[in-house]
Coordinates of C-alpha atoms and ligand atoms in Angstrom, one line a residue:
X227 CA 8.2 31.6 10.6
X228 CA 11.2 31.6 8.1
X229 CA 10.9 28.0 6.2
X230 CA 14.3 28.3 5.5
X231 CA 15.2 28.2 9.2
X232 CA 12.7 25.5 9.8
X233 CA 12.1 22.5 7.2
X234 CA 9.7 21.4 8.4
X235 CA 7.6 24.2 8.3
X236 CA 3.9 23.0 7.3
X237 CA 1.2 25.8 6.3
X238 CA -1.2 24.0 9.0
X239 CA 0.7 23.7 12.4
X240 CA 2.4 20.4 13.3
X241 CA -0.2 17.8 15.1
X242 CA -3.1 20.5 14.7
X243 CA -4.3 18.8 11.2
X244 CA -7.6 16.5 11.8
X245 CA -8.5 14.8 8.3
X246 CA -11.4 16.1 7.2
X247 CA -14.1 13.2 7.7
X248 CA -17.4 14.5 5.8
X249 CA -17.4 11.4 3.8
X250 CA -18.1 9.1 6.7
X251 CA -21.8 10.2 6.5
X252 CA -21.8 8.3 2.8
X253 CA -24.0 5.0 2.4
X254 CA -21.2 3.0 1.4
X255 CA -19.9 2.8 5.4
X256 CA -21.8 1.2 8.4
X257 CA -21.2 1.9 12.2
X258 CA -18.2 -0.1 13.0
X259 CA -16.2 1.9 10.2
X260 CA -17.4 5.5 11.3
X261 CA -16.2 4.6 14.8
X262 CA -12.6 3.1 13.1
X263 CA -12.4 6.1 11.4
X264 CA -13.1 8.6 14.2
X265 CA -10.6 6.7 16.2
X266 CA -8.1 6.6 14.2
X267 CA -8.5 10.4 13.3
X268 CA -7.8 11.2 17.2
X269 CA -4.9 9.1 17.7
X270 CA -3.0 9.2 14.2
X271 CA -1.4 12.4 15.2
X272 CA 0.3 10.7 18.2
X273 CA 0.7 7.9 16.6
X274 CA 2.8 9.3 13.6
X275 CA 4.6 12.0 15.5
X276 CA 8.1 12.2 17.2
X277 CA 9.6 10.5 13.9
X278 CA 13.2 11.3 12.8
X279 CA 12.6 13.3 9.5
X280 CA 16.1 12.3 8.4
X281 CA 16.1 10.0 5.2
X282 CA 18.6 8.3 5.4
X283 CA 18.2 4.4 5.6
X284 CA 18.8 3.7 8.9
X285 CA 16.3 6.3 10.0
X286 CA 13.7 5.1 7.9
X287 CA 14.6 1.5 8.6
X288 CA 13.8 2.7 12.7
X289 CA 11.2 4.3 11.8
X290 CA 8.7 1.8 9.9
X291 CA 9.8 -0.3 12.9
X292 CA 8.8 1.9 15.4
X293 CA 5.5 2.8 13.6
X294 CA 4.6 -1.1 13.1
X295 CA 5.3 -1.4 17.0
X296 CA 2.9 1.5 17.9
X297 CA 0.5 0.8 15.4
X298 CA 0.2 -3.1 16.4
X299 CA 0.1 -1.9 20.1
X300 CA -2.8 0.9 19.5
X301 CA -4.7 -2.2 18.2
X302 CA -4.5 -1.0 14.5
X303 CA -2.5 -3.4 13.2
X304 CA -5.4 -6.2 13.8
X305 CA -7.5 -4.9 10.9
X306 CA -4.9 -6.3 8.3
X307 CA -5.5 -10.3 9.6
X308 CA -8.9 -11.9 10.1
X309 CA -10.4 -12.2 13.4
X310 CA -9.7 -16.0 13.3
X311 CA -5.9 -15.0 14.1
X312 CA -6.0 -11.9 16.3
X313 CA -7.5 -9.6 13.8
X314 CA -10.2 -6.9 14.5
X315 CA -13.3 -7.9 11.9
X316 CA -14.1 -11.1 10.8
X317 CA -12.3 -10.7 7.2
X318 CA -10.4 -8.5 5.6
X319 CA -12.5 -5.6 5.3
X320 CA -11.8 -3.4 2.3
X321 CA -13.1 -0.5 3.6
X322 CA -11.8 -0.2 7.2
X323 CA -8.0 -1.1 5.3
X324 CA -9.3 1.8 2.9
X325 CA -10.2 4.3 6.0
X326 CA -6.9 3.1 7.8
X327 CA -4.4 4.2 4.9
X328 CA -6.3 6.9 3.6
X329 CA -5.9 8.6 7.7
X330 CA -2.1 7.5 8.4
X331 CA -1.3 8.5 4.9
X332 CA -3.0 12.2 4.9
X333 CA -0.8 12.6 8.6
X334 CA 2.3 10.2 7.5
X335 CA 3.2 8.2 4.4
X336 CA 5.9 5.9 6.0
X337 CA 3.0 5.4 8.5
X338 CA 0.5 4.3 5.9
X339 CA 3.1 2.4 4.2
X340 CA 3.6 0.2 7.5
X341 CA 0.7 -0.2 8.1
X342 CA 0.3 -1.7 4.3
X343 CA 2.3 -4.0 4.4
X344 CA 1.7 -5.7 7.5
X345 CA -1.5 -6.4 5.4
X346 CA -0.3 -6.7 2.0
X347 CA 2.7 -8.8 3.3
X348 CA 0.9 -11.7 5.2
X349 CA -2.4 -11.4 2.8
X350 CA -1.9 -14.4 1.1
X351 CA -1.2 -16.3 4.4
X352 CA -4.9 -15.0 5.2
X353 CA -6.6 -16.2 1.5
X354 CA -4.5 -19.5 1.6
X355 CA -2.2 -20.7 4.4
X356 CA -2.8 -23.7 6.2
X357 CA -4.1 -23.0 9.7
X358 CA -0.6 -24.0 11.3
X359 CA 1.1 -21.4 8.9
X360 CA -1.8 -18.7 9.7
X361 CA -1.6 -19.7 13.5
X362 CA 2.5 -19.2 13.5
X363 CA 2.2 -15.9 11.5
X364 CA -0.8 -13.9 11.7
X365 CA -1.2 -12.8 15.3
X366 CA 2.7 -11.8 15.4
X367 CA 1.6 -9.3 12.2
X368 CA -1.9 -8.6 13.8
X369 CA 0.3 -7.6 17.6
X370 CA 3.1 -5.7 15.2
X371 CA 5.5 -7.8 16.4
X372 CA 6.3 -9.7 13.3
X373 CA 6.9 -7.4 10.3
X374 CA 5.4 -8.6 6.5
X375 CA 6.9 -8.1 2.9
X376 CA 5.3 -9.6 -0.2
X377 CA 8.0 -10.5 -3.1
X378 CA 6.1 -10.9 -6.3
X379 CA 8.2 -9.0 -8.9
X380 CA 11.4 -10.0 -10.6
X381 CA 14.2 -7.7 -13.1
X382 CA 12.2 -8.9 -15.7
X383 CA 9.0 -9.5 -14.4
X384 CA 7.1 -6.4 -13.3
X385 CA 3.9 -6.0 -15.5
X386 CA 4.2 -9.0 -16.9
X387 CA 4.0 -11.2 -13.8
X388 CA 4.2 -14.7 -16.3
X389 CA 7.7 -13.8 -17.2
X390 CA 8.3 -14.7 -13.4
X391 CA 11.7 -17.0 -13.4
X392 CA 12.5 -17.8 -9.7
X393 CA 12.0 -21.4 -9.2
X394 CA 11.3 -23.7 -6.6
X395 CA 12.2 -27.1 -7.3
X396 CA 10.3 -29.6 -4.8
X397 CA 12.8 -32.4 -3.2
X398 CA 10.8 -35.6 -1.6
X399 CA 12.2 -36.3 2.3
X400 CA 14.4 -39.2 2.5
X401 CA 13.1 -42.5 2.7
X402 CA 9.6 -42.1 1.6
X403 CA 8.8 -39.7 4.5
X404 CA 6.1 -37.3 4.4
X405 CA 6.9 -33.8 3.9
X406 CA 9.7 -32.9 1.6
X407 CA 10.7 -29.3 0.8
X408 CA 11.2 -26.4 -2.0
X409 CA 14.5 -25.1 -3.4
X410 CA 14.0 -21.8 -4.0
X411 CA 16.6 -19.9 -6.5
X412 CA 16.6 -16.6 -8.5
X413 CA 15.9 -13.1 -7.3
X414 CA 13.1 -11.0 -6.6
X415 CA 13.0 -7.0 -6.9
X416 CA 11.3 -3.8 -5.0
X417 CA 10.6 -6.0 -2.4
X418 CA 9.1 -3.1 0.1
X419 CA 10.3 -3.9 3.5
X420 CA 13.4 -6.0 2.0
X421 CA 16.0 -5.8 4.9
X422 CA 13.5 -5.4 7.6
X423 CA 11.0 -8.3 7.3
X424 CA 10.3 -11.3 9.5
X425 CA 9.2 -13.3 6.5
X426 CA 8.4 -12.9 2.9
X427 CA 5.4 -13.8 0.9
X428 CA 7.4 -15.4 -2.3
X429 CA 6.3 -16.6 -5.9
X430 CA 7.8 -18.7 -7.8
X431 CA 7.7 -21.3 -9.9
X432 CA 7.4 -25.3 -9.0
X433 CA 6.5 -26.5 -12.1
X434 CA 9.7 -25.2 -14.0
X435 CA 8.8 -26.5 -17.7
X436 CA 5.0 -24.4 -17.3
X437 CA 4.6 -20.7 -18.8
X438 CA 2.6 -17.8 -17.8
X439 CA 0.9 -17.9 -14.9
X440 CA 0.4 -21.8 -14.4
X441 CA 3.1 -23.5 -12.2
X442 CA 3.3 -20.6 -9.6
X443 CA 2.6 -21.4 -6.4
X444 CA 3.4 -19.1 -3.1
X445 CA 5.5 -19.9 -0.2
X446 CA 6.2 -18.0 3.1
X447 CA 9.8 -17.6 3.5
X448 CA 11.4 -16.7 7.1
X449 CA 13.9 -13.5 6.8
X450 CA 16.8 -15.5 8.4
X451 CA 16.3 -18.5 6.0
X452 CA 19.6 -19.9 4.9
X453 CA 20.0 -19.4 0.8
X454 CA 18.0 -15.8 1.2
X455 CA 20.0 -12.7 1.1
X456 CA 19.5 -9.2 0.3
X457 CA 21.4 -8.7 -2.8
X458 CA 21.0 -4.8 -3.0
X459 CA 18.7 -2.2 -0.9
X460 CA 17.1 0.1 -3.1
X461 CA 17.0 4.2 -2.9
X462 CA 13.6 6.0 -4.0
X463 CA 12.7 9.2 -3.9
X464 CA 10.2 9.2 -0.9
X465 CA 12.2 6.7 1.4
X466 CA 10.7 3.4 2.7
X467 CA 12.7 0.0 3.3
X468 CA 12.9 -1.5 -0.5
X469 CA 15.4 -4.4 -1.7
X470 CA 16.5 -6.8 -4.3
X471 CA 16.3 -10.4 -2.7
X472 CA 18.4 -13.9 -3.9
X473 CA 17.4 -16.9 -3.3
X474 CA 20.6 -19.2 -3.6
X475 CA 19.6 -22.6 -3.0
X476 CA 17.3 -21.7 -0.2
X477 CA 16.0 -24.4 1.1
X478 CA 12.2 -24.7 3.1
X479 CA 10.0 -27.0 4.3
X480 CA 6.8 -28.2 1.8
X481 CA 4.6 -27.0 5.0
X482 CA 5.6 -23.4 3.8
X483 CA 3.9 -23.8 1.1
X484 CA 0.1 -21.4 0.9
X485 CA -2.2 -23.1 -0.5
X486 CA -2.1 -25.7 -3.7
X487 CA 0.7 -26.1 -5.8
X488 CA 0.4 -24.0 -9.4
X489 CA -2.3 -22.0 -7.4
X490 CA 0.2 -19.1 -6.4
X491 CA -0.6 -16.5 -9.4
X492 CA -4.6 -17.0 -8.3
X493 CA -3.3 -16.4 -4.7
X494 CA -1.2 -13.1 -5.8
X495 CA -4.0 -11.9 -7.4
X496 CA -6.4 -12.1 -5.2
X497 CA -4.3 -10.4 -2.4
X498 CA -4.0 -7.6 -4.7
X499 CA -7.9 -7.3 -5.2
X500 CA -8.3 -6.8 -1.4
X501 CA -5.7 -4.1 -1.5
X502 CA -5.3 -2.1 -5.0
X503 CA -8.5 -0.1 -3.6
X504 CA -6.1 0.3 -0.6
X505 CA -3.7 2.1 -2.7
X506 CA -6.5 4.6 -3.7
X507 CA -7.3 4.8 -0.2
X508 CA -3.6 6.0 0.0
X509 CA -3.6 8.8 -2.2
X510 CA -6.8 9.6 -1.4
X511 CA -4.9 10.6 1.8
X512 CA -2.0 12.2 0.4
X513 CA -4.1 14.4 -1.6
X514 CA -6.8 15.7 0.9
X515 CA -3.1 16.7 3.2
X516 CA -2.5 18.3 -0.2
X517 CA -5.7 20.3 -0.5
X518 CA -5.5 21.0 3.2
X519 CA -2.1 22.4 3.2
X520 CA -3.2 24.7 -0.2
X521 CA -6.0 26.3 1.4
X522 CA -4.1 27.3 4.7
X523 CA -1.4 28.5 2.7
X524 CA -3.8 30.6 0.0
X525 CA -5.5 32.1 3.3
X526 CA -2.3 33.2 4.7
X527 CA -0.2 34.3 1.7
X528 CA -0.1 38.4 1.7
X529 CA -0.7 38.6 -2.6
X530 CA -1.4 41.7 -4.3
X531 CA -2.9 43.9 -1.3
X532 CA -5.0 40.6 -0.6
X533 CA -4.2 37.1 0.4
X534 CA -3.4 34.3 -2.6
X535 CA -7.0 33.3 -2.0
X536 CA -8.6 36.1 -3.0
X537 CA -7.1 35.6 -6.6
X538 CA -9.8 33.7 -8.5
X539 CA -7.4 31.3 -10.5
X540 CA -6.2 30.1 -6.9
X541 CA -10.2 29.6 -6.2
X542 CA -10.4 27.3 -10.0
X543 CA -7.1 25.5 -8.9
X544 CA -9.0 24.9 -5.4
X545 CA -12.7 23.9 -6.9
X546 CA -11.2 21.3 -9.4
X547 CA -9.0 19.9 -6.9
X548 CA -11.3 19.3 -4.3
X549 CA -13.6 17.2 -7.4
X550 CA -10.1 15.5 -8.2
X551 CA -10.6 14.6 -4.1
X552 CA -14.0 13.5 -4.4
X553 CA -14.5 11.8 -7.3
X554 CA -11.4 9.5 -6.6
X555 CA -13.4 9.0 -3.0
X556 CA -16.5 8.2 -4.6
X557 CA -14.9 5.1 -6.6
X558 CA -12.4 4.2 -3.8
X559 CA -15.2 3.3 -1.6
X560 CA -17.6 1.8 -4.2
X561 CA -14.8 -0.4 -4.9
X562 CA -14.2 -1.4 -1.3
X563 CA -18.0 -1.5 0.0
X564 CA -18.8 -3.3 -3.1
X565 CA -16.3 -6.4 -2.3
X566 CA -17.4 -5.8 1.7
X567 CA -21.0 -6.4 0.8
X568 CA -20.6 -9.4 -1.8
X569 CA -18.0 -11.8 -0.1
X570 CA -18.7 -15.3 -0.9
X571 CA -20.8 -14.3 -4.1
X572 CA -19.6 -13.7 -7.7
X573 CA -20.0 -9.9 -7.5
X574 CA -17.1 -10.2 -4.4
X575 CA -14.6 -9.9 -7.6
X576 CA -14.0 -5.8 -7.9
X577 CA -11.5 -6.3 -10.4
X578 CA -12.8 -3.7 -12.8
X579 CA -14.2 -1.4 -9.8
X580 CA -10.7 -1.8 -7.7
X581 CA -8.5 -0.9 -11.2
X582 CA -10.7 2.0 -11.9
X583 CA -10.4 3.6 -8.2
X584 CA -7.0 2.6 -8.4
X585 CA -5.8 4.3 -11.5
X586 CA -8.6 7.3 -10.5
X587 CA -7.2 8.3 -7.3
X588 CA -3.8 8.2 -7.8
X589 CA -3.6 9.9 -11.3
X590 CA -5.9 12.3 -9.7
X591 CA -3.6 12.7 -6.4
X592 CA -0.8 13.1 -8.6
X593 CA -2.9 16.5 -10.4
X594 CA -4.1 17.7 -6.8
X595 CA -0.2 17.2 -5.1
X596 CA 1.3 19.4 -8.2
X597 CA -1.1 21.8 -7.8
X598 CA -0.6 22.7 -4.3
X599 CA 3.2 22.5 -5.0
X600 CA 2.2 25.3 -7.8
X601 CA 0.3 27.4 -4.9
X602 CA 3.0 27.3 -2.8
X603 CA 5.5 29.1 -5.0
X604 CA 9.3 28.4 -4.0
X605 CA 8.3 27.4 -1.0
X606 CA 6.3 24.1 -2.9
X607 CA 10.0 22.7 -3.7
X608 CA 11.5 23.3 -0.6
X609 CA 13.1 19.8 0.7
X610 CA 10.7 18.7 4.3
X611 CA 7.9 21.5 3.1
X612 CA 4.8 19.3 3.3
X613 CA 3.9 19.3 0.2
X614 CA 6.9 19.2 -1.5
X615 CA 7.2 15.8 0.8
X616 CA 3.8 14.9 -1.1
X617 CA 5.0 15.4 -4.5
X618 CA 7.2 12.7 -3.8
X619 CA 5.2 10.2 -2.0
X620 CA 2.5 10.2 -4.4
X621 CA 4.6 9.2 -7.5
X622 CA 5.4 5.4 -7.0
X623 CA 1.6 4.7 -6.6
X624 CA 0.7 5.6 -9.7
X625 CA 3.4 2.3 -10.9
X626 CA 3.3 -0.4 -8.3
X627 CA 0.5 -2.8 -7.4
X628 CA -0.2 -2.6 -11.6
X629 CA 0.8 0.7 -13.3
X630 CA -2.2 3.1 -14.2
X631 CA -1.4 1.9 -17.7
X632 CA -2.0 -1.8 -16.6
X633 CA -5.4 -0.8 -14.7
X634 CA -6.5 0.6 -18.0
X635 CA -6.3 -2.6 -19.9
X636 CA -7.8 -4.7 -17.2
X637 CA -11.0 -2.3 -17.1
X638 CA -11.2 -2.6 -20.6
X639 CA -10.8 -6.7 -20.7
X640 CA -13.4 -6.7 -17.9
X641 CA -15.7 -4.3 -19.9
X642 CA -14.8 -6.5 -23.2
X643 CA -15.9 -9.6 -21.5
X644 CA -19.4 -8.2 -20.0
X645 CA -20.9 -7.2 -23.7
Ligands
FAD271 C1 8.2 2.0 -4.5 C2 7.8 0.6 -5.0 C3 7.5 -0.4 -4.2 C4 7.2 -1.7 -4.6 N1 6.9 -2.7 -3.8 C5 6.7 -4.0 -4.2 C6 6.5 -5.1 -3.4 O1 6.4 -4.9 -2.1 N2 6.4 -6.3 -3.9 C7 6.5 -6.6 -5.2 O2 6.4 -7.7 -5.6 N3 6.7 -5.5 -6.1 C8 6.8 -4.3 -5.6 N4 7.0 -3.2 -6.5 C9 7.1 -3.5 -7.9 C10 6.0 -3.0 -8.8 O3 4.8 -3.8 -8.6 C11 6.5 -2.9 -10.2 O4 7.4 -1.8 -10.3 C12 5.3 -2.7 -11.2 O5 4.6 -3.8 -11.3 C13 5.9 -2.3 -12.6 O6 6.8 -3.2 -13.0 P1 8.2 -2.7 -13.6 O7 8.8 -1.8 -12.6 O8 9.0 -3.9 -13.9 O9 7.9 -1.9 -14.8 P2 7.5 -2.5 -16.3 O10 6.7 -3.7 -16.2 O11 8.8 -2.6 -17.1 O12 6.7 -1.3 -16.9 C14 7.2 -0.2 -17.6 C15 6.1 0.6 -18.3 O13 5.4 -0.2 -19.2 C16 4.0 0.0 -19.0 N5 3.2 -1.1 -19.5 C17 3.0 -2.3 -18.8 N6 2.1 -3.1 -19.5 C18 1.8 -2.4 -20.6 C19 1.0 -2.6 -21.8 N7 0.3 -3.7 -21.9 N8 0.9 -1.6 -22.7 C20 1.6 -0.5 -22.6 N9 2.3 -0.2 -21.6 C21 2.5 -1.1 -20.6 C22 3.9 0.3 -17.5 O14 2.7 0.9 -17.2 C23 5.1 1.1 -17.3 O15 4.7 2.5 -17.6 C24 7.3 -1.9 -6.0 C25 7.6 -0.9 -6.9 C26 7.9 0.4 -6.4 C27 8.3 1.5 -7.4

């Protein structure tokens, strides 16, 4: 087949790719996961296909729709809320999230990305809300009927979290009534699913004259709220729903509130534990497509009176990028079965082991992705080649949920503080 005729040409035919699943015989996964897995792996072609591969915004906004829909309906969706609520396991579980995003993502990025943030979105309603906010919410997000976003970062507060400015001021109810509510004002920015959310996750700050991270506490935040607007979409190079949000005077009720007041950094952070080894899940995907696609293609390219795989520098670029693969596995899933197997004790804390997989598998994604686009030739920067779709999914995890250079110093301060 001519590529150039057909965009979406992939060097493995289209719905034919099975992720390979060899690592489901590791230690680090009980029964319930290897059946998740398996699952998954049969219905994730189905479940991703028929997609309009246009990008523009419209067709991406329809898409992550569609995808939450089909996901929540296959029952997949469930796995990002507790069982309490309509989800599928009793708690989060780090490594059926991990299993879920490393499959959509090897067959679909905006398909992982969904699924994500349904998780991502409404995790602090899990850690923190009260049951009548967990009740209203979580089984919409489990059914994928109610769509999640989590706005933690600001213009000028993306690493540096404390800097956060957007306020909310708390207002008693008249007359000495109970209740009372938050003013929320400022703006938050690459808010993934901005636009198309049923409710935000927000952060801000209720105790105004407080710096760093004290005086934060989290708030969910319907979409249609009066005061909250979407001040600007944003346009990235792999396409998902991504805005900048205002908060003008936006008023809601204190029951909105997750969790304490000043308790919303230890809230944020603790929903990114569960799901920074998620990210490496992610990429873990991405790159075994990547490896996938590279072999097919080196099997089939006439070279030289051979194929491309004959050549042995193809074979080095293949042996170290299949390591890369499973050496970023290796830590993603000690990361995740070693929070699965501690809850409720001290050791339930992966900080150090999540940041390492984190920073591990993407950085290494990134190596394996370039790679195959290298093995492809021209064909490897062809706009809708697979891999060339790759290249530009893999680069944004390498910055958000704590930039590789951010996962670095939090490994070191956890390494500082043990000796
Ligand atoms: C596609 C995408 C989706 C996102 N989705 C969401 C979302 O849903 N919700 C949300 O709240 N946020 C989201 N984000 C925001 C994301 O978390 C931030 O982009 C990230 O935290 C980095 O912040 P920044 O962009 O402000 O970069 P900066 O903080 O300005 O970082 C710039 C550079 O400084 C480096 N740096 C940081 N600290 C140090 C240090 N101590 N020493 C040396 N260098 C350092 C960083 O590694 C980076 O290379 C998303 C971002 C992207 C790109």
């Amino acid at each position: 087949m001519n590529p150039a005729a057909d965009p979406t040409t992939l060097a493995t035919a289209p719905g034919s790719q099975v992720m390979p699943t060899n690592h489901l015989a590791w230690p680090f996964f009980d029964a319930t996961h290897r059946e998740l897995a398996t699952a998954l792996a049969a219905a994730a072609p189905a479940l991703t296909g028929n997609l309009d591969h246009r990008e523009t915004r419209e067709v991406v906004d329809a898409n992550c729709r569609t995808l939450v829909k089909r996901l929540g309906a296959a029952g997949f969706c469930r796995y990002a809320v507790p069982a309490a609520h309509g989800g599928a396991l009793q708690h989060l579980d780090s490594r059926a999230l991990c299993l879920i995003r490393e499959t959509l993502a090897y067959h679909e990025g905006l398909a992982d990305f969904s699924f994500a943030m349904q998780g991502l979105g409404s995790g602090a309603i899990s850690l923190g809300g009260s049951a009548a906010l967990q009740q209203a919410y979580l089984p919409r997000v489990a059914r994928g009927e109610a769509i999640a976003a989590f706005a933690l970062s600001e213009p000028e507060a993306g690493s540096d979290v404390g800097a956060m400015a957007t306020s909310a001021r708390f207002e008693a109810a008249a007359g000495g009534a109970e209740g009372g509510s938050y003013v929320l004002n400022g703006s938050k920015t690459w808010i993934s699913n901005g636009g198309i959310a049923d409710f935000y996750c927000v952060f801000a700050r209720s105790d105004e004259a407080s710096k760093g991270a004290r005086g934060i506490s989290a708030f969910v935040v319907d979409a249609n709220t009066p005061g909250l607007t979407i001040a600007e979409r944003i346009d990235v190079i792999a396409p998902h729903p991504l805005a900048t949000l205002k908060f003008d005077n936006c008023r809601i009720p204190a029951s909105q509130r997750l969790g304490e007041e000043g308790q919303g950094f230890k809230l944020a952070m603790q929903t990114l534990d569960i799901f920074r080894a998620s990210v490496a899940a992610a990429a873990l995907g991405f790159a075994r497509r990547a490896l996938d696609e590279a072999v097919a293609r080196s099997r089939a390219r006439p070279m030289f009176g051979g194929k491309l795989a004959d050549l042995q520098l193809t074979q080095a670029a293949l042996g170290e990028m299949a390591t890369l693969i499973d050496a970023a596995a290796l830590l993603t899933y000690r990361a995740a079965w070693q929070r699965d197997a501690h809850l409720g004790t001290p050791q339930e804390r992966t900080t150090k082991e999540a940041a390492m997989a984190k920073m591990t598998a993407t950085e290494n994604a990134q190596m394996v992705i370039d790679r195959a686009v290298q093995l492809f030739g021209g064909m490897g920067v062809q706009s809708g080649v697979m891999v060339e779709k790759l290249y530009r999914e893999i680069r944004a995890l390498r910055i958000y949920e704590g930039a590789t250079e951010v996962q670095k110093i939090i490994i070191a301060r956890e390494l500082l503080k043990s000796v």
